[in-house]
Short mmCIF file of C-alpha atoms in Angstrom, two decimals:
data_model
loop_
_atom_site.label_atom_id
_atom_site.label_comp_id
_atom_site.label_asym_id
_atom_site.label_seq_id
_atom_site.Cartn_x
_atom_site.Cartn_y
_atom_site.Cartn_z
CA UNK A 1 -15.87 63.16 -149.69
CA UNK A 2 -16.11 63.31 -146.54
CA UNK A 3 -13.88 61.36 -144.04
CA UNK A 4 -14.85 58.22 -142.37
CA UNK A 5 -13.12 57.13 -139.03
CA UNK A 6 -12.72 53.52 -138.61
CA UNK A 7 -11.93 52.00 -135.55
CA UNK A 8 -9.77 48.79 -135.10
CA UNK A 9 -11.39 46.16 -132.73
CA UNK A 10 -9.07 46.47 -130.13
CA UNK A 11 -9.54 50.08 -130.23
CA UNK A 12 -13.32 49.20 -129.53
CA UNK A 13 -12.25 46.86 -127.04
CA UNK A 14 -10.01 49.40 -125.03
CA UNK A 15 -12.70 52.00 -125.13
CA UNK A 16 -15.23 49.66 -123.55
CA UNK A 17 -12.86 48.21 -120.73
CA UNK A 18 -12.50 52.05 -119.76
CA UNK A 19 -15.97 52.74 -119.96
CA UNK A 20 -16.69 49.68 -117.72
CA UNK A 21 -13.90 50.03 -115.34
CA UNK A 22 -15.11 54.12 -114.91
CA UNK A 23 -18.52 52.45 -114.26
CA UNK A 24 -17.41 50.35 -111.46
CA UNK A 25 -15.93 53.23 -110.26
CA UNK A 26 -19.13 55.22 -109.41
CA UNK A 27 -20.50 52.17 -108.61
CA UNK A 28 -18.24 51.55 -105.46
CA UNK A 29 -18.09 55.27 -104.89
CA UNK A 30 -21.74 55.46 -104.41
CA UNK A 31 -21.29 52.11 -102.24
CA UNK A 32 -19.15 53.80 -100.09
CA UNK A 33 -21.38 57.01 -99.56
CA UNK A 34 -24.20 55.29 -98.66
CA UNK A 35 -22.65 52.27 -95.82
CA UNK A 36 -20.80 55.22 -94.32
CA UNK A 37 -24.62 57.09 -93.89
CA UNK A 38 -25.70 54.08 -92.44
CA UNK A 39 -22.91 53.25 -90.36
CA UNK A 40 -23.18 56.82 -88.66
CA UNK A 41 -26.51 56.85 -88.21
CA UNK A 42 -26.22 53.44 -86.35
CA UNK A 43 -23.24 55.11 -84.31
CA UNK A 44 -26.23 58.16 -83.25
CA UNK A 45 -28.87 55.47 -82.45
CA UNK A 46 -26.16 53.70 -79.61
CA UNK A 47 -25.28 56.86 -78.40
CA UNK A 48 -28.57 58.30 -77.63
CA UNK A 49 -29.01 56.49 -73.74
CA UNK A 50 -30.72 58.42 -71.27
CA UNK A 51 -29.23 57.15 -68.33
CA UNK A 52 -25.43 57.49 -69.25
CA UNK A 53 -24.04 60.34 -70.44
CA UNK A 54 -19.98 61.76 -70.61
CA UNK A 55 -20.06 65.41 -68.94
CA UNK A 56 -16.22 65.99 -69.46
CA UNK A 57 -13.00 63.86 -70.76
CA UNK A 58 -9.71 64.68 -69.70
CA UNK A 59 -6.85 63.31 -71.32
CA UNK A 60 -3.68 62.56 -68.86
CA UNK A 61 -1.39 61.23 -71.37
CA UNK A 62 -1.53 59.11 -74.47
CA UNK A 63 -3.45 56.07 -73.15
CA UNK A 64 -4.86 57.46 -70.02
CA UNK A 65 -7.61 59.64 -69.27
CA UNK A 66 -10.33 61.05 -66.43
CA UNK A 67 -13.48 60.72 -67.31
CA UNK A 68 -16.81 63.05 -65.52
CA UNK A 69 -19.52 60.48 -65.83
CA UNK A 70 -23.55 60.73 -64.96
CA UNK A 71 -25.33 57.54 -64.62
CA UNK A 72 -28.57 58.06 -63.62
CA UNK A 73 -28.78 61.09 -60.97
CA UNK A 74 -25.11 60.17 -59.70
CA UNK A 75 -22.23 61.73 -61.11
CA UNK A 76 -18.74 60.17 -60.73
CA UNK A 77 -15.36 60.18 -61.80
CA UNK A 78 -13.79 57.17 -63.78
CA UNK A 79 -9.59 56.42 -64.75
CA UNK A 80 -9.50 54.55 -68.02
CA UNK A 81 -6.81 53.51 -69.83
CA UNK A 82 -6.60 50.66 -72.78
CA UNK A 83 -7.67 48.11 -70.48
CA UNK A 84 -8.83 48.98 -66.97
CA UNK A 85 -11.41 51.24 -65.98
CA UNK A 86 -11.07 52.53 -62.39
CA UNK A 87 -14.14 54.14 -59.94
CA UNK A 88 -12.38 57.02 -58.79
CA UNK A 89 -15.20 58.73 -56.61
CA UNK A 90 -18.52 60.35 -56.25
CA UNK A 91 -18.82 64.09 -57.61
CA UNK A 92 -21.21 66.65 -56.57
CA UNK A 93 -22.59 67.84 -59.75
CA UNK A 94 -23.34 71.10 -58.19
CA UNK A 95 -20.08 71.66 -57.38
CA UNK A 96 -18.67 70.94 -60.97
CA UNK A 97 -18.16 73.94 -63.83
CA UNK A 98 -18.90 72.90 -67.13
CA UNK A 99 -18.47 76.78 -69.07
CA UNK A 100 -16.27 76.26 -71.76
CA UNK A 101 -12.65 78.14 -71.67
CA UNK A 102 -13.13 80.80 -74.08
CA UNK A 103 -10.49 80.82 -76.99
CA UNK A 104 -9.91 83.81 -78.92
CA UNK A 105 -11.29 83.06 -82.46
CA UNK A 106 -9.20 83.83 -85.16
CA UNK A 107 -9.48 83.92 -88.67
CA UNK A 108 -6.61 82.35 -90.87
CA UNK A 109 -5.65 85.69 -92.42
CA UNK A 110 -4.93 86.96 -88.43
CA UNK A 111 -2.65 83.49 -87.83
CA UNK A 112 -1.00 84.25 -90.94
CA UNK A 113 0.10 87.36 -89.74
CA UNK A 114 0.80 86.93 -86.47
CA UNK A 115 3.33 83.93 -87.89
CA UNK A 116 4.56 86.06 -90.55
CA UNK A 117 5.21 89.05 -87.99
CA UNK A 118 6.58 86.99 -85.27
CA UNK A 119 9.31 84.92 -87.97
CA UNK A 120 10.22 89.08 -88.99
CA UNK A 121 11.43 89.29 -85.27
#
């Protein structure tokens, strides 16, 4: 004969509280996926200006930085901090270097290494 499973009620019951609770699950997960898509994208649109743009950011210490600022065809230089933001002066764009430091690139295996041989010392 062959053998029959029976399940109790409650057993029923536990199996479908599961089965919604994974549901909800994906449901928020797939919430989640799609506001943060749509609250990035709206971050892009308010960030693409054409008269305004941030050449260079220097930080001085934990709440105050330099900023390199282009507004329009002048380019100046701006102290913020949390709640002040101070003209500094007019820059001469032409005069400014905006090459990138070069940083030797290295691969995780290389910084491994390098740790492992410098601890050995």
């Amino acid at each position: 004969m062959a053998n029959l499973v029976i399940l109790s009620t409650s057993q029923l019951n536990g199996f479908r509280d599961a089965l919604v609770l994974a549901l909800v699950f994906v449901v928020i997960v797939v919430a989640c996926y799609y506001s943060t898509k749509f609250v990035s994208k709206a971050g892009l649109n308010l960030q693409k200006n054409k008269n305004i743009k941030v050449l260079e950011v220097f930080r001085l210490n934990q709440t105050k930085y330099l900023y390199i600022v282009k507004m329009g065809d002048k380019t100046m230089s701006l102290g913020v901090t949390k709640d002040h933001i101070e003209f500094l002066s007019e820059l001469n764009e032409e005069s400014l270097d905006f090459t990138q430091a070069e940083t030797p690139h290295k691969d995780f295996k290389e910084l491994l290494k390098m740790y492992k041989d410098k601890k050995e010392e």
